[in-house]
Tab-separated table of C-alpha atoms in Angstrom:
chain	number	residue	atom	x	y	z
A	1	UNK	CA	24.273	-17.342	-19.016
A	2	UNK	CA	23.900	-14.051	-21.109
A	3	UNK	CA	19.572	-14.826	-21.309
A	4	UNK	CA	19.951	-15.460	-17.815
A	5	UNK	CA	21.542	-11.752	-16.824
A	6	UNK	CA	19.552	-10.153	-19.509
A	7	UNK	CA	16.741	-11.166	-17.766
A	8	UNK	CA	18.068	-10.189	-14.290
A	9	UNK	CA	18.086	-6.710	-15.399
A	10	UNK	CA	15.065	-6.469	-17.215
A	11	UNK	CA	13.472	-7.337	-13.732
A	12	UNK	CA	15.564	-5.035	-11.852
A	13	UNK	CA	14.797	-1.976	-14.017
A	14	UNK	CA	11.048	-3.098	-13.830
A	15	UNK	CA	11.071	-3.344	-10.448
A	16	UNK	CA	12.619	-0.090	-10.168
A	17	UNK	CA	10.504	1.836	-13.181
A	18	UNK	CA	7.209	0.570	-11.476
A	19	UNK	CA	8.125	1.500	-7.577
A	20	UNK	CA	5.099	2.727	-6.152
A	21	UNK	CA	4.487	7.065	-4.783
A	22	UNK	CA	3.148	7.637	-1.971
A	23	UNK	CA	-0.089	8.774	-4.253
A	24	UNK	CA	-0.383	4.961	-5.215
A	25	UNK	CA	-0.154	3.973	-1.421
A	26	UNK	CA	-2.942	6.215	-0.831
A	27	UNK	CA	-5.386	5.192	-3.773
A	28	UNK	CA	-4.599	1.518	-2.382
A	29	UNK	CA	-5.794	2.707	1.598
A	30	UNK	CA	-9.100	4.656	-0.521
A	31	UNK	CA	-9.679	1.492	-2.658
A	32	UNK	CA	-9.332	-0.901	0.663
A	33	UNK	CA	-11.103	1.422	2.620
A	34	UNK	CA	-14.268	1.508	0.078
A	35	UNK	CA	-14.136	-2.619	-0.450
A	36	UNK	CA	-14.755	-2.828	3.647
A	37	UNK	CA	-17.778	-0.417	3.489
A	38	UNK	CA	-19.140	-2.136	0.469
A	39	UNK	CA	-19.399	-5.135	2.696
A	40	UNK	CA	-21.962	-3.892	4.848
A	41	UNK	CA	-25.046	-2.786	4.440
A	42	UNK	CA	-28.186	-0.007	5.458
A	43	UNK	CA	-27.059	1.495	8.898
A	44	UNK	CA	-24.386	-0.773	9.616
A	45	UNK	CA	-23.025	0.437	6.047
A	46	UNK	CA	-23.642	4.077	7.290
A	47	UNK	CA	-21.756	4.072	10.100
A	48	UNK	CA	-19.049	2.126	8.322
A	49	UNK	CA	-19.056	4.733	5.873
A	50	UNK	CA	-17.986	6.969	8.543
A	51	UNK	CA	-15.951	4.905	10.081
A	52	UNK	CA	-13.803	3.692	7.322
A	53	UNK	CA	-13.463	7.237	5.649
A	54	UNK	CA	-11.955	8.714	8.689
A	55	UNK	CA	-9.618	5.973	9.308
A	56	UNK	CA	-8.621	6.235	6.155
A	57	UNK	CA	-7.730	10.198	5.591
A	58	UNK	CA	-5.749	9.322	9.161
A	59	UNK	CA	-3.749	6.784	7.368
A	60	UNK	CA	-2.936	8.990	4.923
A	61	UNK	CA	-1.895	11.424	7.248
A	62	UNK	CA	0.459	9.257	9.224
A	63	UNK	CA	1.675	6.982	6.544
A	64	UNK	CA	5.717	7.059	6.484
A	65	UNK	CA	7.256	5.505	2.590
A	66	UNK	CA	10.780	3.532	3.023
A	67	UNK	CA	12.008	3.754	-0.713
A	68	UNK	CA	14.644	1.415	-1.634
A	69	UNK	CA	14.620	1.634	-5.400
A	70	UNK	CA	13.078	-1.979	-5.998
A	71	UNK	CA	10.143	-1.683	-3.651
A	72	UNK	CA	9.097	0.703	-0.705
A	73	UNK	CA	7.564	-0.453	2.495
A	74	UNK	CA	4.877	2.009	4.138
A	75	UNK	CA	4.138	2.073	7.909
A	76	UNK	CA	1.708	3.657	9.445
A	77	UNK	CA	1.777	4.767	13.114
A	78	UNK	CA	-1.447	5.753	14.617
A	79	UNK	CA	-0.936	7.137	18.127
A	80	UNK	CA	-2.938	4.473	20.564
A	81	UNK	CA	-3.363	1.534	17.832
A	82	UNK	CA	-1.271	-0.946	16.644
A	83	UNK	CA	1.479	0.131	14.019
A	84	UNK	CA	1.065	-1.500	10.519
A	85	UNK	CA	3.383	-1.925	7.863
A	86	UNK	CA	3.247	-2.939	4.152
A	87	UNK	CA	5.638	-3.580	1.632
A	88	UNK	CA	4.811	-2.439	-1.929
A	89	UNK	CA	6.564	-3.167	-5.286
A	90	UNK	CA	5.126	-3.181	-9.195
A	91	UNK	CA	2.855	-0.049	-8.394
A	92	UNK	CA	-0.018	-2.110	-7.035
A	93	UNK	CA	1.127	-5.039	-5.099
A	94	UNK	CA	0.963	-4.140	-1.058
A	95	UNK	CA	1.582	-7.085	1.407
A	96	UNK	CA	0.782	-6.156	5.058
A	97	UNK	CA	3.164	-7.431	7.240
């Protein structure tokens, strides 16, 4: 039982050492953003490139961080689209949901 509740913490404080800023939200939209342009290629790329690097400084902009000390959850309301929401924990997982 003692293993057991050591262990319990040791997550919890992980979980709560490792909760990822708002700067680790945004390198995840840049790295995202850069994966979906390195799908395309010559003109379709270029406009992509565009595209995808304007959409993504506009995330940035409009991105709002929930922080509840184990994980944070990120939503992003761009006026006219859909709203989108992830939930982030260990500094580099982000689910959308």
């Amino acid at each position: 039982m003692k293993k057991i509740l050591m262990i319990l913490v040791g997550v919890l404080i992980l979980f709560t050492l490792t909760n990822p800023s708002m700067n680790d939200f945004e390198k995840y939209v840049d790295n995202m953003t850069q994966s979906k342009i390195d799908e395309k290629t010559g003109l379709e790329k270029a406009t992509e490139t565009l595209k995808q690097s304007s959409l993504g400084s506009l995330y940035k902009v409009c991105a709002r961080k929930s922080n509840y000390i184990l994980f944070s959850t990120y939503t992003i309301e761009i006026p006219g689209e859909d709203k989108f929401a992830y939930l982030a924990f260990l500094k580099v997982v982000f689910i959308k949901m």
